[in-house]
Amino acid sequence: MIEGTWTGTMNLTEPQAGTDLGLIRTKAVREGDHYRVSGQKIFITYGEHDLAENIVHLVLARVDGAPEGVRGISMFLVPKFSGESGRIDRRAERRAVRVDRAQARHPREPDRRSRVRERHRVSGGRGKPRPEYMFIMMNLARFAVGMEGLSISERAYQQALGYARERVQSRDVAGGGKSVTIIHHPDVRRMLMSMKSQIEAMRASRTSWPRRSTGP
């Protein structure tokens, strides 16, 4: 996953739980040296695709006998394809967890199971429940998405500004009778300044986030 050969997903939300992780029903049953996970997750970004040779799902589930609420939740590594020593075993696809957009739009109760090699305990924080491992990853993902949005917005503004300086159309409302580049038109200047001010606000909000550590 670090090399980018495999991709990964977060599997938290369930139809009846929403943002209340304490209500999740997905279960994990121990079978020898692994766990078998069964249940339903929805709203999984890139939960199923063929862009990478494997997809590793990070799934929140509850083991038998675990306490109620968030403190009884564990996180599991559930690959689409599983195999020994990190090698992909195509025969393991029959046990893969597959969550697609159709499932998110039309919730149902599929029998989707997969072998899991490791289980990690997660804990609840003060106030809103925050499983620590998943929460660290979610924070990084949110920050990365915010930076991506800022970058795309800045590039769009640069392109629009350059185009406005080159495109000649209509006469200048200030007079003169000659056709001018559209950056001379008040409404175009208003739109450009609106874009610039919103981007500056985005950049300020990115750089002013508290520098608080959420993990090692």
CSV table of N, CA, C and O in Angstrom, one decimal, residues 4-125:
chain,number,residue,atom,x,y,z
A,4,GLY,N,1.9,2.1,-3.4
A,4,GLY,CA,0.9,2.5,-4.3
A,4,GLY,C,0.4,1.3,-5.2
A,4,GLY,O,-0.4,1.5,-6.1
A,5,THR,N,1.0,0.2,-5.0
A,5,THR,CA,0.6,-1.0,-5.8
A,5,THR,C,-0.8,-1.5,-5.4
A,5,THR,O,-1.6,-1.8,-6.3
A,6,TRP,N,-1.1,-1.4,-4.1
A,6,TRP,CA,-2.4,-1.8,-3.6
A,6,TRP,C,-3.1,-0.5,-3.1
A,6,TRP,O,-2.4,0.5,-2.8
A,7,THR,N,-4.4,-0.5,-3.1
A,7,THR,CA,-5.2,0.6,-2.6
A,7,THR,C,-5.9,0.1,-1.3
A,7,THR,O,-6.0,-1.1,-1.0
A,8,GLY,N,-6.5,1.1,-0.6
A,8,GLY,CA,-7.2,0.7,0.6
A,8,GLY,C,-8.5,1.5,0.8
A,8,GLY,O,-8.7,2.6,0.1
A,9,THR,N,-9.4,1.1,1.7
A,9,THR,CA,-10.6,1.8,2.0
A,9,THR,C,-10.9,1.8,3.5
A,9,THR,O,-10.3,1.1,4.2
A,10,MET,N,-11.8,2.7,3.9
A,10,MET,CA,-12.3,2.7,5.2
A,10,MET,C,-13.7,2.2,5.2
A,10,MET,O,-14.6,2.7,4.5
A,11,ASN,N,-14.0,1.2,6.1
A,11,ASN,CA,-15.4,0.6,6.1
A,11,ASN,C,-15.9,0.8,7.5
A,11,ASN,O,-15.7,0.0,8.4
A,12,LEU,N,-16.6,2.0,7.7
A,12,LEU,CA,-17.2,2.3,9.0
A,12,LEU,C,-18.7,2.3,9.0
A,12,LEU,O,-19.3,1.6,9.8
A,13,THR,N,-19.3,3.1,8.1
A,13,THR,CA,-20.7,3.3,8.1
A,13,THR,C,-21.6,2.1,7.8
A,13,THR,O,-21.3,1.3,6.9
A,14,GLU,N,-22.7,2.0,8.5
A,14,GLU,CA,-23.7,0.9,8.3
A,14,GLU,C,-25.1,1.6,8.2
A,14,GLU,O,-25.3,2.7,8.7
A,15,PRO,N,-26.0,1.0,7.5
A,15,PRO,CA,-27.3,1.7,7.3
A,15,PRO,C,-28.0,2.2,8.6
A,15,PRO,O,-28.6,3.2,8.6
A,16,GLN,N,-27.9,1.3,9.6
A,16,GLN,CA,-28.6,1.6,10.9
A,16,GLN,C,-27.8,2.5,11.8
A,16,GLN,O,-28.3,3.0,12.8
A,17,ALA,N,-26.5,2.6,11.5
A,17,ALA,CA,-25.6,3.2,12.5
A,17,ALA,C,-25.3,4.7,12.2
A,17,ALA,O,-25.2,5.5,13.0
A,18,GLY,N,-25.0,5.0,10.9
A,18,GLY,CA,-24.6,6.3,10.5
A,18,GLY,C,-23.3,6.7,11.2
A,18,GLY,O,-22.3,5.9,11.1
A,19,THR,N,-23.2,7.8,11.8
A,19,THR,CA,-22.0,8.3,12.5
A,19,THR,C,-21.9,7.7,13.9
A,19,THR,O,-20.9,7.9,14.5
A,20,ASP,N,-22.9,7.0,14.3
A,20,ASP,CA,-22.8,6.4,15.7
A,20,ASP,C,-22.2,5.0,15.6
A,20,ASP,O,-22.9,4.0,15.4
A,21,LEU,N,-20.9,5.0,15.7
A,21,LEU,CA,-20.2,3.7,15.5
A,21,LEU,C,-20.6,2.7,16.6
A,21,LEU,O,-20.4,1.5,16.4
A,22,GLY,N,-21.1,3.1,17.7
A,22,GLY,CA,-21.5,2.2,18.7
A,22,GLY,C,-22.6,1.2,18.3
A,22,GLY,O,-22.9,0.2,19.0
A,23,LEU,N,-23.3,1.5,17.2
A,23,LEU,CA,-24.4,0.8,16.8
A,23,LEU,C,-24.1,-0.2,15.7
A,23,LEU,O,-25.0,-0.8,15.1
A,24,ILE,N,-22.9,-0.3,15.3
A,24,ILE,CA,-22.5,-1.2,14.2
A,24,ILE,C,-22.8,-2.7,14.5
A,24,ILE,O,-22.7,-3.1,15.7
A,25,ARG,N,-23.2,-3.4,13.5
A,25,ARG,CA,-23.6,-4.8,13.7
A,25,ARG,C,-22.6,-5.8,13.0
A,25,ARG,O,-22.8,-7.0,13.3
A,26,THR,N,-21.7,-5.3,12.3
A,26,THR,CA,-20.8,-6.2,11.6
A,26,THR,C,-20.0,-7.0,12.6
A,26,THR,O,-19.5,-6.5,13.6
A,27,LYS,N,-19.9,-8.4,12.4
A,27,LYS,CA,-19.3,-9.2,13.4
A,27,LYS,C,-18.1,-9.9,12.9
A,27,LYS,O,-17.9,-10.1,11.7
A,28,ALA,N,-17.2,-10.3,13.8
A,28,ALA,CA,-16.0,-11.0,13.5
A,28,ALA,C,-15.9,-12.3,14.4
A,28,ALA,O,-16.0,-12.1,15.6
A,29,VAL,N,-15.9,-13.4,13.8
A,29,VAL,CA,-15.9,-14.7,14.5
A,29,VAL,C,-14.5,-15.3,14.3
A,29,VAL,O,-14.1,-15.5,13.2
A,30,ARG,N,-13.9,-15.7,15.4
A,30,ARG,CA,-12.5,-16.3,15.3
A,30,ARG,C,-12.6,-17.7,14.7
A,30,ARG,O,-13.5,-18.5,15.2
A,31,GLU,N,-11.8,-18.0,13.7
A,31,GLU,CA,-11.7,-19.4,13.2
A,31,GLU,C,-10.2,-19.8,13.1
A,31,GLU,O,-9.5,-19.4,12.1
A,32,GLY,N,-9.7,-20.4,14.1
A,32,GLY,CA,-8.3,-20.8,14.1
A,32,GLY,C,-7.4,-19.6,14.3
A,32,GLY,O,-7.5,-18.8,15.2
A,33,ASP,N,-6.5,-19.3,13.3
A,33,ASP,CA,-5.6,-18.2,13.4
A,33,ASP,C,-6.1,-17.0,12.6
A,33,ASP,O,-5.3,-16.0,12.4
A,34,HIS,N,-7.4,-17.0,12.3
A,34,HIS,CA,-7.9,-15.8,11.6
A,34,HIS,C,-9.3,-15.5,12.1
A,34,HIS,O,-9.9,-16.3,12.9
A,35,TYR,N,-9.9,-14.5,11.5
A,35,TYR,CA,-11.3,-14.1,11.8
A,35,TYR,C,-12.1,-14.1,10.6
A,35,TYR,O,-11.6,-13.8,9.5
A,36,ARG,N,-13.4,-14.4,10.7
A,36,ARG,CA,-14.3,-14.3,9.5
A,36,ARG,C,-15.3,-13.2,9.8
A,36,ARG,O,-16.0,-13.2,10.8
A,37,VAL,N,-15.2,-12.2,8.9
A,37,VAL,CA,-16.0,-11.0,9.1
A,37,VAL,C,-17.3,-11.1,8.2
A,37,VAL,O,-17.2,-11.4,7.1
A,38,SER,N,-18.4,-10.7,8.8
A,38,SER,CA,-19.7,-10.7,8.0
A,38,SER,C,-20.5,-9.5,8.5
A,38,SER,O,-20.5,-9.2,9.6
A,39,GLY,N,-21.2,-8.9,7.5
A,39,GLY,CA,-22.0,-7.7,7.8
A,39,GLY,C,-22.1,-6.9,6.5
A,39,GLY,O,-21.8,-7.3,5.4
A,40,GLN,N,-22.5,-5.6,6.8
A,40,GLN,CA,-22.7,-4.7,5.7
A,40,GLN,C,-22.2,-3.3,6.0
A,40,GLN,O,-22.4,-2.8,7.1
A,41,LYS,N,-21.4,-2.8,5.0
A,41,LYS,CA,-20.9,-1.4,5.1
A,41,LYS,C,-21.4,-0.7,3.9
A,41,LYS,O,-21.5,-1.2,2.8
A,42,ILE,N,-21.6,0.6,4.0
A,42,ILE,CA,-22.1,1.5,2.9
A,42,ILE,C,-21.2,2.7,2.8
A,42,ILE,O,-20.4,3.0,3.7
A,43,PHE,N,-21.4,3.4,1.7
A,43,PHE,CA,-20.6,4.6,1.4
A,43,PHE,C,-19.1,4.4,1.4
A,43,PHE,O,-18.4,5.1,2.2
A,44,ILE,N,-18.6,3.4,0.7
A,44,ILE,CA,-17.2,3.1,0.7
A,44,ILE,C,-16.6,3.7,-0.6
A,44,ILE,O,-16.9,3.3,-1.7
A,45,THR,N,-15.7,4.7,-0.5
A,45,THR,CA,-15.1,5.3,-1.6
A,45,THR,C,-14.1,4.3,-2.3
A,45,THR,O,-13.2,3.8,-1.6
A,46,TYR,N,-14.3,4.1,-3.6
A,46,TYR,CA,-13.5,3.1,-4.4
A,46,TYR,C,-13.5,1.8,-3.7
A,46,TYR,O,-12.4,1.1,-3.6
A,47,GLY,N,-14.6,1.3,-3.2
A,47,GLY,CA,-14.7,0.0,-2.6
A,47,GLY,C,-14.5,-1.2,-3.5
A,47,GLY,O,-14.1,-2.3,-3.1
A,48,GLU,N,-14.7,-0.9,-4.8
A,48,GLU,CA,-14.5,-2.0,-5.8
A,48,GLU,C,-14.1,-1.4,-7.1
A,48,GLU,O,-14.7,-0.5,-7.6
A,49,HIS,N,-13.0,-1.9,-7.6
A,49,HIS,CA,-12.5,-1.4,-8.9
A,49,HIS,C,-11.4,-2.3,-9.4
A,49,HIS,O,-11.0,-3.3,-8.7
A,50,ASP,N,-10.9,-2.1,-10.6
A,50,ASP,CA,-9.8,-2.9,-11.1
A,50,ASP,C,-8.6,-2.0,-11.4
A,50,ASP,O,-7.8,-2.4,-12.3
A,51,LEU,N,-8.4,-0.9,-10.7
A,51,LEU,CA,-7.3,0.0,-10.9
A,51,LEU,C,-6.0,-0.5,-10.3
A,51,LEU,O,-4.9,-0.1,-10.6
A,52,ALA,N,-6.2,-1.4,-9.3
A,52,ALA,CA,-5.0,-2.0,-8.6
A,52,ALA,C,-5.2,-3.5,-8.5
A,52,ALA,O,-6.3,-4.0,-8.5
A,53,GLU,N,-4.1,-4.2,-8.2
A,53,GLU,CA,-4.2,-5.6,-8.2
A,53,GLU,C,-4.8,-6.1,-6.9
A,53,GLU,O,-5.2,-7.3,-6.8
A,54,ASN,N,-4.9,-5.3,-5.9
A,54,ASN,CA,-5.6,-5.7,-4.6
A,54,ASN,C,-6.1,-4.5,-3.9
A,54,ASN,O,-5.6,-3.3,-4.1
A,55,ILE,N,-7.2,-4.7,-3.1
A,55,ILE,CA,-7.8,-3.6,-2.3
A,55,ILE,C,-7.8,-4.1,-0.9
A,55,ILE,O,-8.4,-5.2,-0.6
A,56,VAL,N,-7.2,-3.4,0.1
A,56,VAL,CA,-7.2,-3.7,1.5
A,56,VAL,C,-8.3,-2.9,2.2
A,56,VAL,O,-8.1,-1.7,2.3
A,57,HIS,N,-9.3,-3.5,2.7
A,57,HIS,CA,-10.4,-2.8,3.4
A,57,HIS,C,-10.1,-2.8,4.9
A,57,HIS,O,-9.8,-3.9,5.5
A,58,LEU,N,-10.1,-1.7,5.5
A,58,LEU,CA,-10.0,-1.5,7.0
A,58,LEU,C,-11.4,-1.5,7.5
A,58,LEU,O,-12.2,-0.5,7.3
A,59,VAL,N,-11.8,-2.6,8.2
A,59,VAL,CA,-13.2,-2.8,8.6
A,59,VAL,C,-13.4,-2.7,10.1
A,59,VAL,O,-12.6,-3.4,10.8
A,60,LEU,N,-14.3,-2.0,10.5
A,60,LEU,CA,-14.7,-2.0,12.0
A,60,LEU,C,-15.8,-3.0,12.2
A,60,LEU,O,-16.8,-3.0,11.5
A,61,ALA,N,-15.5,-3.9,13.2
A,61,ALA,CA,-16.5,-4.9,13.5
A,61,ALA,C,-16.4,-5.3,15.0
A,61,ALA,O,-15.5,-4.8,15.7
A,62,ARG,N,-17.3,-6.1,15.4
A,62,ARG,CA,-17.4,-6.5,16.8
A,62,ARG,C,-17.2,-8.0,17.0
A,62,ARG,O,-17.9,-8.8,16.3
A,63,VAL,N,-16.3,-8.4,17.8
A,63,VAL,CA,-16.0,-9.8,18.1
A,63,VAL,C,-17.0,-10.3,19.1
A,63,VAL,O,-17.6,-9.5,19.9
A,64,ASP,N,-17.2,-11.6,19.1
A,64,ASP,CA,-18.1,-12.2,20.1
A,64,ASP,C,-17.7,-11.9,21.5
A,64,ASP,O,-16.5,-12.1,21.8
A,65,GLY,N,-18.6,-11.5,22.4
A,65,GLY,CA,-18.2,-11.2,23.8
A,65,GLY,C,-17.7,-9.9,24.0
A,65,GLY,O,-17.4,-9.5,25.2
A,66,ALA,N,-17.5,-9.0,23.0
A,66,ALA,CA,-17.0,-7.7,23.2
A,66,ALA,C,-18.0,-6.8,23.9
A,66,ALA,O,-19.2,-7.0,23.8
A,67,PRO,N,-17.6,-5.8,24.7
A,67,PRO,CA,-18.5,-5.0,25.4
A,67,PRO,C,-19.3,-4.1,24.4
A,67,PRO,O,-18.9,-3.9,23.3
A,68,GLU,N,-20.4,-3.6,24.9
A,68,GLU,CA,-21.3,-2.7,24.0
A,68,GLU,C,-20.6,-1.4,23.8
A,68,GLU,O,-19.7,-1.0,24.5
A,69,GLY,N,-21.1,-0.7,22.8
A,69,GLY,CA,-20.5,0.6,22.5
A,69,GLY,C,-19.2,0.6,21.7
A,69,GLY,O,-18.8,-0.5,21.2
A,70,VAL,N,-18.6,1.7,21.6
A,70,VAL,CA,-17.4,1.9,20.8
A,70,VAL,C,-16.2,1.1,21.4
A,70,VAL,O,-15.4,0.6,20.6
A,71,ARG,N,-16.2,0.9,22.7
A,71,ARG,CA,-15.1,0.2,23.3
A,71,ARG,C,-15.0,-1.3,22.9
A,71,ARG,O,-14.0,-1.9,23.1
A,72,GLY,N,-16.1,-1.8,22.4
A,72,GLY,CA,-16.1,-3.2,22.0
A,72,GLY,C,-15.8,-3.4,20.5
A,72,GLY,O,-16.0,-4.5,20.0
A,73,ILE,N,-15.4,-2.3,19.8
A,73,ILE,CA,-15.1,-2.4,18.4
A,73,ILE,C,-13.7,-2.7,18.1
A,73,ILE,O,-12.8,-2.2,18.8
A,74,SER,N,-13.4,-3.5,17.1
A,74,SER,CA,-12.0,-3.8,16.7
A,74,SER,C,-11.9,-3.5,15.2
A,74,SER,O,-12.9,-3.4,14.5
A,75,MET,N,-10.7,-3.3,14.7
A,75,MET,CA,-10.4,-3.0,13.3
A,75,MET,C,-9.7,-4.2,12.7
A,75,MET,O,-8.8,-4.7,13.3
A,76,PHE,N,-10.2,-4.5,11.5
A,76,PHE,CA,-9.6,-5.7,10.8
A,76,PHE,C,-9.1,-5.3,9.4
A,76,PHE,O,-9.6,-4.4,8.8
A,77,LEU,N,-8.1,-6.0,9.0
A,77,LEU,CA,-7.6,-5.9,7.6
A,77,LEU,C,-8.2,-6.9,6.8
A,77,LEU,O,-8.0,-8.1,7.0
A,78,VAL,N,-9.0,-6.5,5.8
A,78,VAL,CA,-9.8,-7.5,5.0
A,78,VAL,C,-9.4,-7.2,3.5
A,78,VAL,O,-9.9,-6.3,2.9
A,79,PRO,N,-8.5,-8.0,3.0
A,79,PRO,CA,-8.1,-7.8,1.6
A,79,PRO,C,-9.1,-8.4,0.6
A,79,PRO,O,-9.8,-9.3,0.9
A,80,LYS,N,-9.2,-7.8,-0.6
A,80,LYS,CA,-10.0,-8.3,-1.6
A,80,LYS,C,-9.5,-9.7,-2.0
A,80,LYS,O,-10.3,-10.7,-2.1
A,81,PHE,N,-8.2,-9.8,-2.2
A,81,PHE,CA,-7.5,-11.1,-2.5
A,81,PHE,C,-6.6,-11.3,-1.3
A,81,PHE,O,-5.9,-10.4,-0.9
A,82,SER,N,-6.6,-12.5,-0.8
A,82,SER,CA,-5.7,-12.9,0.3
A,82,SER,C,-4.7,-14.0,-0.1
A,82,SER,O,-5.0,-14.7,-1.0
A,83,GLY,N,-3.6,-14.0,0.6
A,83,GLY,CA,-2.6,-15.1,0.3
A,83,GLY,C,-1.5,-15.1,1.3
A,83,GLY,O,-1.5,-14.2,2.1
A,84,GLU,N,-0.6,-16.0,1.2
A,84,GLU,CA,0.5,-16.1,2.2
A,84,GLU,C,1.6,-15.2,1.8
A,84,GLU,O,1.8,-14.9,0.6
A,85,SER,N,2.2,-14.6,2.8
A,85,SER,CA,3.4,-13.8,2.6
A,85,SER,C,3.2,-12.6,1.7
A,85,SER,O,4.1,-12.2,0.9
A,86,GLY,N,1.9,-12.1,1.7
A,86,GLY,CA,1.6,-10.9,0.9
A,86,GLY,C,1.4,-11.2,-0.6
A,86,GLY,O,1.1,-10.3,-1.3
A,87,ARG,N,1.5,-12.4,-1.0
A,87,ARG,CA,1.2,-12.8,-2.4
A,87,ARG,C,-0.3,-12.9,-2.6
A,87,ARG,O,-1.0,-13.4,-1.7
A,88,ILE,N,-0.7,-12.5,-3.8
A,88,ILE,CA,-2.1,-12.6,-4.1
A,88,ILE,C,-2.5,-14.0,-4.5
A,88,ILE,O,-1.9,-14.6,-5.4
A,89,ASP,N,-3.6,-14.5,-3.9
A,89,ASP,CA,-4.1,-15.8,-4.2
A,89,ASP,C,-5.4,-15.5,-4.9
A,89,ASP,O,-6.4,-15.2,-4.3
A,90,ARG,N,-5.5,-15.7,-6.2
A,90,ARG,CA,-6.7,-15.4,-7.0
A,90,ARG,C,-7.9,-16.3,-6.5
A,90,ARG,O,-9.0,-15.9,-6.6
A,91,ARG,N,-7.6,-17.4,-6.0
A,91,ARG,CA,-8.7,-18.3,-5.5
A,91,ARG,C,-9.4,-17.7,-4.3
A,91,ARG,O,-10.5,-18.1,-4.0
A,92,ALA,N,-8.7,-16.8,-3.6
A,92,ALA,CA,-9.3,-16.2,-2.4
A,92,ALA,C,-10.4,-15.2,-2.7
A,92,ALA,O,-11.0,-14.7,-1.8
A,93,GLU,N,-10.6,-14.8,-4.0
A,93,GLU,CA,-11.6,-13.8,-4.3
A,93,GLU,C,-13.0,-14.2,-3.9
A,93,GLU,O,-13.8,-13.3,-3.6
A,94,ARG,N,-13.2,-15.5,-3.8
A,94,ARG,CA,-14.6,-15.9,-3.4
A,94,ARG,C,-14.9,-15.5,-2.0
A,94,ARG,O,-16.1,-15.5,-1.6
A,95,ARG,N,-13.9,-15.2,-1.2
A,95,ARG,CA,-14.1,-14.8,0.2
A,95,ARG,C,-14.0,-13.3,0.4
A,95,ARG,O,-14.0,-12.8,1.5
A,96,ALA,N,-13.8,-12.6,-0.7
A,96,ALA,CA,-13.5,-11.1,-0.6
A,96,ALA,C,-14.7,-10.3,-0.2
A,96,ALA,O,-15.8,-10.6,-0.6
A,97,VAL,N,-14.4,-9.2,0.5
A,97,VAL,CA,-15.4,-8.2,0.8
A,97,VAL,C,-15.5,-7.3,-0.4
A,97,VAL,O,-14.6,-6.7,-0.8
A,98,ARG,N,-16.7,-7.2,-0.9
A,98,ARG,CA,-16.9,-6.3,-2.1
A,98,ARG,C,-18.0,-5.3,-1.8
A,98,ARG,O,-19.2,-5.7,-1.5
A,99,VAL,N,-17.8,-4.1,-1.8
A,99,VAL,CA,-18.8,-3.0,-1.5
A,99,VAL,C,-18.8,-2.1,-2.7
A,99,VAL,O,-17.8,-1.4,-3.0
A,100,ASP,N,-19.9,-2.0,-3.4
A,100,ASP,CA,-19.9,-1.1,-4.6
A,100,ASP,C,-21.0,0.0,-4.4
A,100,ASP,O,-21.7,0.0,-3.4
A,101,ARG,N,-21.1,0.8,-5.4
A,101,ARG,CA,-22.0,1.9,-5.3
A,101,ARG,C,-23.4,1.5,-5.3
A,101,ARG,O,-24.3,2.1,-4.7
A,102,ALA,N,-23.7,0.4,-6.0
A,102,ALA,CA,-25.1,-0.2,-6.0
A,102,ALA,C,-25.5,-0.5,-4.6
A,102,ALA,O,-26.7,-0.3,-4.2
A,103,GLN,N,-24.6,-1.1,-3.8
A,103,GLN,CA,-25.0,-1.4,-2.5
A,103,GLN,C,-25.2,-0.2,-1.6
A,103,GLN,O,-26.1,-0.2,-0.8
A,104,ALA,N,-24.5,0.9,-1.9
A,104,ALA,CA,-24.7,2.1,-1.1
A,104,ALA,C,-26.0,2.7,-1.5
A,104,ALA,O,-26.7,3.3,-0.6
A,105,ARG,N,-26.4,2.6,-2.7
A,105,ARG,CA,-27.7,3.2,-3.1
A,105,ARG,C,-28.9,2.3,-2.7
A,105,ARG,O,-30.0,2.8,-2.4
A,106,HIS,N,-28.7,1.0,-2.7
A,106,HIS,CA,-29.7,0.1,-2.4
A,106,HIS,C,-29.3,-0.9,-1.3
A,106,HIS,O,-28.8,-2.0,-1.5
A,107,PRO,N,-29.3,-0.4,0.0
A,107,PRO,CA,-28.8,-1.2,1.1
A,107,PRO,C,-29.6,-2.6,1.1
A,107,PRO,O,-30.8,-2.7,1.0
A,108,ARG,N,-28.8,-3.6,1.4
A,108,ARG,CA,-29.4,-4.9,1.5
A,108,ARG,C,-28.5,-5.7,2.5
A,108,ARG,O,-27.5,-5.2,3.0
A,109,GLU,N,-28.8,-6.9,2.7
A,109,GLU,CA,-28.0,-7.7,3.7
A,109,GLU,C,-27.2,-8.8,2.9
A,109,GLU,O,-27.6,-10.0,2.9
A,110,PRO,N,-26.1,-8.5,2.3
A,110,PRO,CA,-25.4,-9.5,1.5
A,110,PRO,C,-24.5,-10.4,2.5
A,110,PRO,O,-24.2,-10.0,3.6
A,111,ASP,N,-24.2,-11.6,2.0
A,111,ASP,CA,-23.4,-12.5,2.8
A,111,ASP,C,-22.0,-12.3,2.3
A,111,ASP,O,-21.5,-13.0,1.4
A,112,ARG,N,-21.2,-11.3,2.8
A,112,ARG,CA,-19.9,-11.0,2.3
A,112,ARG,C,-18.9,-11.3,3.4
A,112,ARG,O,-18.9,-10.7,4.5
A,113,ARG,N,-18.0,-12.3,3.2
A,113,ARG,CA,-17.1,-12.7,4.2
A,113,ARG,C,-15.7,-12.7,3.7
A,113,ARG,O,-15.4,-12.9,2.5
A,114,SER,N,-14.8,-12.7,4.6
A,114,SER,CA,-13.4,-12.7,4.2
A,114,SER,C,-12.5,-13.2,5.4
A,114,SER,O,-12.8,-12.9,6.6
A,115,ARG,N,-11.4,-13.8,5.1
A,115,ARG,CA,-10.5,-14.2,6.1
A,115,ARG,C,-9.7,-13.0,6.5
A,115,ARG,O,-9.3,-12.1,5.7
A,116,VAL,N,-9.4,-12.9,7.8
A,116,VAL,CA,-8.6,-11.8,8.3
A,116,VAL,C,-7.5,-12.3,9.2
A,116,VAL,O,-7.6,-13.2,10.0
A,117,ARG,N,-6.3,-11.8,9.0
A,117,ARG,CA,-5.1,-12.2,9.7
A,117,ARG,C,-4.9,-11.6,11.0
A,117,ARG,O,-4.4,-12.2,11.9
A,118,GLU,N,-5.2,-10.3,11.1
A,118,GLU,CA,-4.9,-9.6,12.4
A,118,GLU,C,-6.1,-8.8,12.9
A,118,GLU,O,-7.0,-8.4,12.1
A,119,ARG,N,-6.1,-8.6,14.1
A,119,ARG,CA,-7.2,-7.8,14.7
A,119,ARG,C,-6.5,-6.7,15.6
A,119,ARG,O,-5.6,-7.0,16.4
A,120,HIS,N,-6.9,-5.5,15.6
A,120,HIS,CA,-6.4,-4.4,16.4
A,120,HIS,C,-7.5,-3.8,17.2
A,120,HIS,O,-8.6,-3.5,16.7
A,121,ARG,N,-7.2,-3.7,18.5
A,121,ARG,CA,-8.2,-3.1,19.4
A,121,ARG,C,-8.3,-1.6,19.1
A,121,ARG,O,-7.3,-1.0,18.8
A,122,VAL,N,-9.5,-1.0,19.2
A,122,VAL,CA,-9.6,0.4,19.1
A,122,VAL,C,-10.3,0.9,20.4
A,122,VAL,O,-11.0,0.2,21.1
A,123,SER,N,-10.1,2.2,20.7
A,123,SER,CA,-10.7,2.7,21.9
A,123,SER,C,-11.5,3.9,21.6
A,123,SER,O,-11.4,4.6,20.6
A,124,GLY,N,-12.4,4.3,22.6
A,124,GLY,CA,-13.2,5.4,22.4
A,124,GLY,C,-12.6,6.6,23.2
A,124,GLY,O,-12.1,6.4,24.3
A,125,GLY,N,-12.7,7.8,22.6
A,125,GLY,CA,-12.1,9.0,23.2
A,125,GLY,C,-13.2,9.7,24.1
A,125,GLY,O,-14.3,9.2,24.2
